[in-house]
mmCIF file of C-alpha atoms in Angstrom:
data_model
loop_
_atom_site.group_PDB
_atom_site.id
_atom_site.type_symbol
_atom_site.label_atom_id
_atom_site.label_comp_id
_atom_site.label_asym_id
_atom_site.label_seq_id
_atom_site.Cartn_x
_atom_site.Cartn_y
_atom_site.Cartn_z
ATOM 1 C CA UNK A 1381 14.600 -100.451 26.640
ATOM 2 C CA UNK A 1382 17.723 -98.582 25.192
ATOM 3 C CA UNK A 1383 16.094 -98.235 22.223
ATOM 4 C CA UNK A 1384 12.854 -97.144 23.202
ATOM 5 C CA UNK A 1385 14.729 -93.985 25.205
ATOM 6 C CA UNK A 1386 16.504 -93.260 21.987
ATOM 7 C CA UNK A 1387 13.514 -92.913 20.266
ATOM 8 C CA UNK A 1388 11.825 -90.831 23.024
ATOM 9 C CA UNK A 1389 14.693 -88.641 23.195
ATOM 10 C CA UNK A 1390 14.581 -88.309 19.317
ATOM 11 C CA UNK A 1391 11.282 -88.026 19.439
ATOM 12 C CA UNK A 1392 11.736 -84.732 22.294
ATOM 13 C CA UNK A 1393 14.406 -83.870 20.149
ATOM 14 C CA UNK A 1394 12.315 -82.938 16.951
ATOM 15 C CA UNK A 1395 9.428 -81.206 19.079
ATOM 16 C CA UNK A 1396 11.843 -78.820 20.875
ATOM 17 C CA UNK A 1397 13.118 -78.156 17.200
ATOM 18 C CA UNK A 1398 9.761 -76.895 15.689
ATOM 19 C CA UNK A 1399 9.218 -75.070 19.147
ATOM 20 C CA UNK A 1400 12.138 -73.160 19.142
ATOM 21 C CA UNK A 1401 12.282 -72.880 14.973
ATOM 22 C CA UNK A 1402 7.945 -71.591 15.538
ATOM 23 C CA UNK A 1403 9.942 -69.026 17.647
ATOM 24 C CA UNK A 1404 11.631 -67.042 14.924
ATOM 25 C CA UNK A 1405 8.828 -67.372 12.412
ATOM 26 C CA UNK A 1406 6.679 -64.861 11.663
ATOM 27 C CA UNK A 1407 3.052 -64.882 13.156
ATOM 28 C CA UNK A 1408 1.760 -62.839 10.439
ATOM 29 C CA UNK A 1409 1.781 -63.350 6.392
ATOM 30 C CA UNK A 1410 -0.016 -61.939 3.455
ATOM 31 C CA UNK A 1411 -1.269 -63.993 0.241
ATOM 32 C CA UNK A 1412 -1.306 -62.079 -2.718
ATOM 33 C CA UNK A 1413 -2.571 -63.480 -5.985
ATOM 34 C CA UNK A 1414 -3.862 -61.642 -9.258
ATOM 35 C CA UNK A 1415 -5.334 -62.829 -12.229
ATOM 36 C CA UNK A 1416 -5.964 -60.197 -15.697
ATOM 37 C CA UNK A 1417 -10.078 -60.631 -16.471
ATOM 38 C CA UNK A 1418 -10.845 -60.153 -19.616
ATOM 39 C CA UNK A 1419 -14.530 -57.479 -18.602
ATOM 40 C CA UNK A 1420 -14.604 -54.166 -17.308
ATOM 41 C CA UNK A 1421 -13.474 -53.410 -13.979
ATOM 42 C CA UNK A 1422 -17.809 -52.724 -12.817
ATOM 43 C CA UNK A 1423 -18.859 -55.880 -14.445
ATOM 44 C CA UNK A 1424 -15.865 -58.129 -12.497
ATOM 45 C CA UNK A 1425 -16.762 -55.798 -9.131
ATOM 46 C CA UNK A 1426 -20.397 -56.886 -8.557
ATOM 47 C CA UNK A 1427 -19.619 -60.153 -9.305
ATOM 48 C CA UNK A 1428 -17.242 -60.216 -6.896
ATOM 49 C CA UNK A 1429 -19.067 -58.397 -4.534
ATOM 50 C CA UNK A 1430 -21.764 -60.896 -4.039
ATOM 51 C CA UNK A 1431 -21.227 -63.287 -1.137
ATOM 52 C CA UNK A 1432 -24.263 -65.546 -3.394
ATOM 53 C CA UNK A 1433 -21.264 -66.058 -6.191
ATOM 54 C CA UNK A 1434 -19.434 -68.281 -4.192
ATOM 55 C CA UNK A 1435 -21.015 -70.869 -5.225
ATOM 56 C CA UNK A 1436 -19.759 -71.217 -8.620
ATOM 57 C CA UNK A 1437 -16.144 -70.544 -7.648
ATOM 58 C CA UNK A 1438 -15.071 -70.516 -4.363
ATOM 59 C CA UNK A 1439 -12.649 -73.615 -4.155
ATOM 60 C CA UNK A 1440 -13.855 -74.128 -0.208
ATOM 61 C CA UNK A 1441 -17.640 -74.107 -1.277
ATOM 62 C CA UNK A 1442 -17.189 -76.179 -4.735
ATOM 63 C CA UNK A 1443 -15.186 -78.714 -2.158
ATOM 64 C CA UNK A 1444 -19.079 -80.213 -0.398
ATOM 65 C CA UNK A 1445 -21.554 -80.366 -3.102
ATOM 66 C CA UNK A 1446 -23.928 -80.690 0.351
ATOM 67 C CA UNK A 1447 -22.616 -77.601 1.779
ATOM 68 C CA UNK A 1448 -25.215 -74.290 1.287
ATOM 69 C CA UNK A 1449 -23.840 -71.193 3.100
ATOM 70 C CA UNK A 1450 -26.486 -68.881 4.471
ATOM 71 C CA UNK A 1451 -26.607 -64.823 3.842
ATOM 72 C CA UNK A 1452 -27.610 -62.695 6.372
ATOM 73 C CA UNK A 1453 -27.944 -58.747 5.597
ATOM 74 C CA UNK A 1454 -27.714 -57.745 2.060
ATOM 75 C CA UNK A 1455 -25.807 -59.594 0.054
ATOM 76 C CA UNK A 1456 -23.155 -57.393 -1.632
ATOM 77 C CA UNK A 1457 -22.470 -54.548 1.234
ATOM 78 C CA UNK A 1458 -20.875 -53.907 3.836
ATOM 79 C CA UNK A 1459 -22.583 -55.905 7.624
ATOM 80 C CA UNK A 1460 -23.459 -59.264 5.169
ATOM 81 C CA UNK A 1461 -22.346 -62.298 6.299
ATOM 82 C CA UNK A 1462 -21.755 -65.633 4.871
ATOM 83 C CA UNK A 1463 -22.220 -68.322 6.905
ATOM 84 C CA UNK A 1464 -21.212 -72.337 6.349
ATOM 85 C CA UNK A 1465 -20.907 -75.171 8.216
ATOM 86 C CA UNK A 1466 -19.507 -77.930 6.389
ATOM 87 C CA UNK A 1467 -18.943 -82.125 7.450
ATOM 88 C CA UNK A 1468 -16.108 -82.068 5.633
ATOM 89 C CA UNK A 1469 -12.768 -81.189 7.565
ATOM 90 C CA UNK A 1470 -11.414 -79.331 4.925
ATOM 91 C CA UNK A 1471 -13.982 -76.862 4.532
ATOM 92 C CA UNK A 1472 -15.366 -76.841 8.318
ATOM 93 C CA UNK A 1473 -17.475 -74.406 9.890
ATOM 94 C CA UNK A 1474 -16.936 -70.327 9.863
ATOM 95 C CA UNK A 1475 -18.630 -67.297 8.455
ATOM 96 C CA UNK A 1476 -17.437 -63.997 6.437
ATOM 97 C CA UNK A 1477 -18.110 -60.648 6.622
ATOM 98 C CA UNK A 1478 -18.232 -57.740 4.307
ATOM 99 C CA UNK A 1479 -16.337 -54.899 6.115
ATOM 100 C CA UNK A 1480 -15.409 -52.102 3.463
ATOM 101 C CA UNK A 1481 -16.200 -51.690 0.446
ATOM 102 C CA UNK A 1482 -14.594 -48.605 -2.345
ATOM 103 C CA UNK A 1483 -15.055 -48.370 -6.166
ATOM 104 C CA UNK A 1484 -11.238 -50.156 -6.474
ATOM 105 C CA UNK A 1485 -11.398 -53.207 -3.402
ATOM 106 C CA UNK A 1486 -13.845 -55.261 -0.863
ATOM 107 C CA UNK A 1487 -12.746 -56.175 3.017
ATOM 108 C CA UNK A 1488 -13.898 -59.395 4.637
ATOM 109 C CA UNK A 1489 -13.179 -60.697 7.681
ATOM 110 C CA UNK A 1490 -13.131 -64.247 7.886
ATOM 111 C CA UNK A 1491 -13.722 -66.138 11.226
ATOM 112 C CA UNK A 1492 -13.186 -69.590 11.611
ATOM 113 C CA UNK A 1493 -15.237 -71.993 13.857
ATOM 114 C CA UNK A 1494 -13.799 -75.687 12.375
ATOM 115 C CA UNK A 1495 -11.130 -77.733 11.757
ATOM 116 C CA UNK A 1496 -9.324 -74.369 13.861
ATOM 117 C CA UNK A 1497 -10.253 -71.460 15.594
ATOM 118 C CA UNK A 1498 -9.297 -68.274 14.642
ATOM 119 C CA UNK A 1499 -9.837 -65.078 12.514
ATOM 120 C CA UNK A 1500 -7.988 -63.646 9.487
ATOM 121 C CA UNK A 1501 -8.867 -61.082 6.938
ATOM 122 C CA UNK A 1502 -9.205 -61.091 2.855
ATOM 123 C CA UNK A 1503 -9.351 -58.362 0.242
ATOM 124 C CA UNK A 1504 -10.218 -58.585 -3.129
ATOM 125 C CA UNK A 1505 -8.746 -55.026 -4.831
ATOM 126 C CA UNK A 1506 -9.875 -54.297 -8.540
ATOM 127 C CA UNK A 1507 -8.039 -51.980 -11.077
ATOM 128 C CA UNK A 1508 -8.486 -51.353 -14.896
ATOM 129 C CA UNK A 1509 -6.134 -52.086 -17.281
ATOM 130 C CA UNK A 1510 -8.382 -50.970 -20.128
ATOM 131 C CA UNK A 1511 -12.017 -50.457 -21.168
ATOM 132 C CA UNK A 1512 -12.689 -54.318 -21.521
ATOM 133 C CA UNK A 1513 -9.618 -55.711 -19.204
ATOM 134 C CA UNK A 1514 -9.387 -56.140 -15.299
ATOM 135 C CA UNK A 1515 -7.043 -57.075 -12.982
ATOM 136 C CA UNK A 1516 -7.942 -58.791 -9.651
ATOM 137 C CA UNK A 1517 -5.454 -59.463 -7.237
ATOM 138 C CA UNK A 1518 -6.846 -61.127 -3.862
ATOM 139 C CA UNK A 1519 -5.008 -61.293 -1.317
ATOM 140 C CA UNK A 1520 -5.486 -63.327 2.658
ATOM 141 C CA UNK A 1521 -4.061 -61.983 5.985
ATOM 142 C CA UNK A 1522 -3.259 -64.150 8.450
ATOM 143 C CA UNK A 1523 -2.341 -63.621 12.308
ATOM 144 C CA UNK A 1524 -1.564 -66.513 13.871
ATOM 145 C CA UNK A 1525 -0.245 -67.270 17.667
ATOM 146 C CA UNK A 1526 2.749 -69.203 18.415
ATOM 147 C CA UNK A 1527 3.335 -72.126 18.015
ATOM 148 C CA UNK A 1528 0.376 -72.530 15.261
ATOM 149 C CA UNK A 1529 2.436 -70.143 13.313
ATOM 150 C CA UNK A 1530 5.075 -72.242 12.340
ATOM 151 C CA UNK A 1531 1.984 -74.603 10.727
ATOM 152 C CA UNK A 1532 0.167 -71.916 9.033
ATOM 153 C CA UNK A 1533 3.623 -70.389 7.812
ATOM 154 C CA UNK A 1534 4.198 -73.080 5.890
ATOM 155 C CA UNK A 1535 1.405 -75.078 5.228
ATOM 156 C CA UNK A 1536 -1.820 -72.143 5.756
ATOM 157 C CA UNK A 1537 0.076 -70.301 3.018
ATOM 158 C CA UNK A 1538 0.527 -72.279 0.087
ATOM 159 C CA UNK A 1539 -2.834 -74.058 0.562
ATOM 160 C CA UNK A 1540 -3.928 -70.456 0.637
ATOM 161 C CA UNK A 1541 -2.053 -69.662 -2.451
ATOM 162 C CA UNK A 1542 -3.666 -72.430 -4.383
ATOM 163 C CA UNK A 1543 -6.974 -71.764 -3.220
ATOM 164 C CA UNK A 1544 -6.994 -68.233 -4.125
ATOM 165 C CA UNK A 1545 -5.293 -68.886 -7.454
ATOM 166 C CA UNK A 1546 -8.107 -71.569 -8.735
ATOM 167 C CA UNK A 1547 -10.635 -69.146 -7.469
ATOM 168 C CA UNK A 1548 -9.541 -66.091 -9.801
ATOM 169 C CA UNK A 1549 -9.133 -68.521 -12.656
ATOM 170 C CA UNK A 1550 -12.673 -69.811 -11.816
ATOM 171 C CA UNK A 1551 -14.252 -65.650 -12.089
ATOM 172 C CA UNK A 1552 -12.001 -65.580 -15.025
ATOM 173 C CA UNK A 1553 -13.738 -68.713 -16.657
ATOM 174 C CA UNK A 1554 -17.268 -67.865 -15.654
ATOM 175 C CA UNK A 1555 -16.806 -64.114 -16.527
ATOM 176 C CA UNK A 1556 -15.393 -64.413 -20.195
ATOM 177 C CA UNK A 1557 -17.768 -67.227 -20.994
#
């Protein structure tokens, strides 16, 4: 029995840790990733632009070979949406939706239905190095209340990282094919 309230209280012990530690962390964070493309700046912008491209590089749709996200709107300006709704945890259900869009970046804002609720935002901001040479940097904004914050602080961000990473090496593959 001694041994069992040790463990409780050790147990208590950890939780009230990561409470009180979920306290001082932020709730918000930014991603930022970037990624030279060897294309001019227009050509890298509509492909970017279209929700349809996802397909071949988004590391969430790649992830279930079953999964086929529905458009509504017109894909490629601002009011389309992007739909999915995946069996696989990882991927879950959500949509996206074009917000803004300039000559030099593209706003989405992402809402989540599955594995978590909750709504963040994404950017994808395009500038020319030279005549044949862009660079992409895409960056994710989370908000997140507390306690979840402490998860997606340290967790939500580095998956987010990697994600976003792979996908700006995946343009850069399929673009300088």
């Amino acid at each position: 029995m001694n041994v069992l309230k040790k463990i409780f209280f050790v147990i208590l012990g950890i939780i009230a840790f990561l409470l009180i530690l979920a306290i001082f962390v932020p709730k918000s964070y930014t991603v930022s990733v970037k990624e030279v493309i060897n294309k001019p700046k227009s050509e890298v912008f509509e492909y970017v632009r279209m929700l349809e491209n996802q397909k071949q590089y988004s590391v969430f749709v790649l992830a279930d070979p079953d999964l086929n996200p529905q458009i509504t709107g017109i894909d490629g300006t601002v009011g389309a949406i992007q739909k999915w709704n995946s069996k696989l945890g990882e991927v879950g259900e959500g949509e996206q939706e074009i917000t803004a869009i300039t000559p030099d970046r593209i706003d989405v804002d992402l809402r989540f239905k599955r594995p978590f609720e909750g709504n963040a935002k994404a950017a994808s901001i395009f500038k020319s190095i030279s005549e044949n040479q862009t660079e992409i940097i895409s960056e994710f904004y989370s908000n997140d209340r507390y306690p979840l914050n402490l998860m997606s602080y340290f967790i939500g961000r580095k998956m987010m990282k990697d994600s976003e990473t792979q996908n700006l090496q995946n343009i850069k593959k399929i673009l300088e094919k």
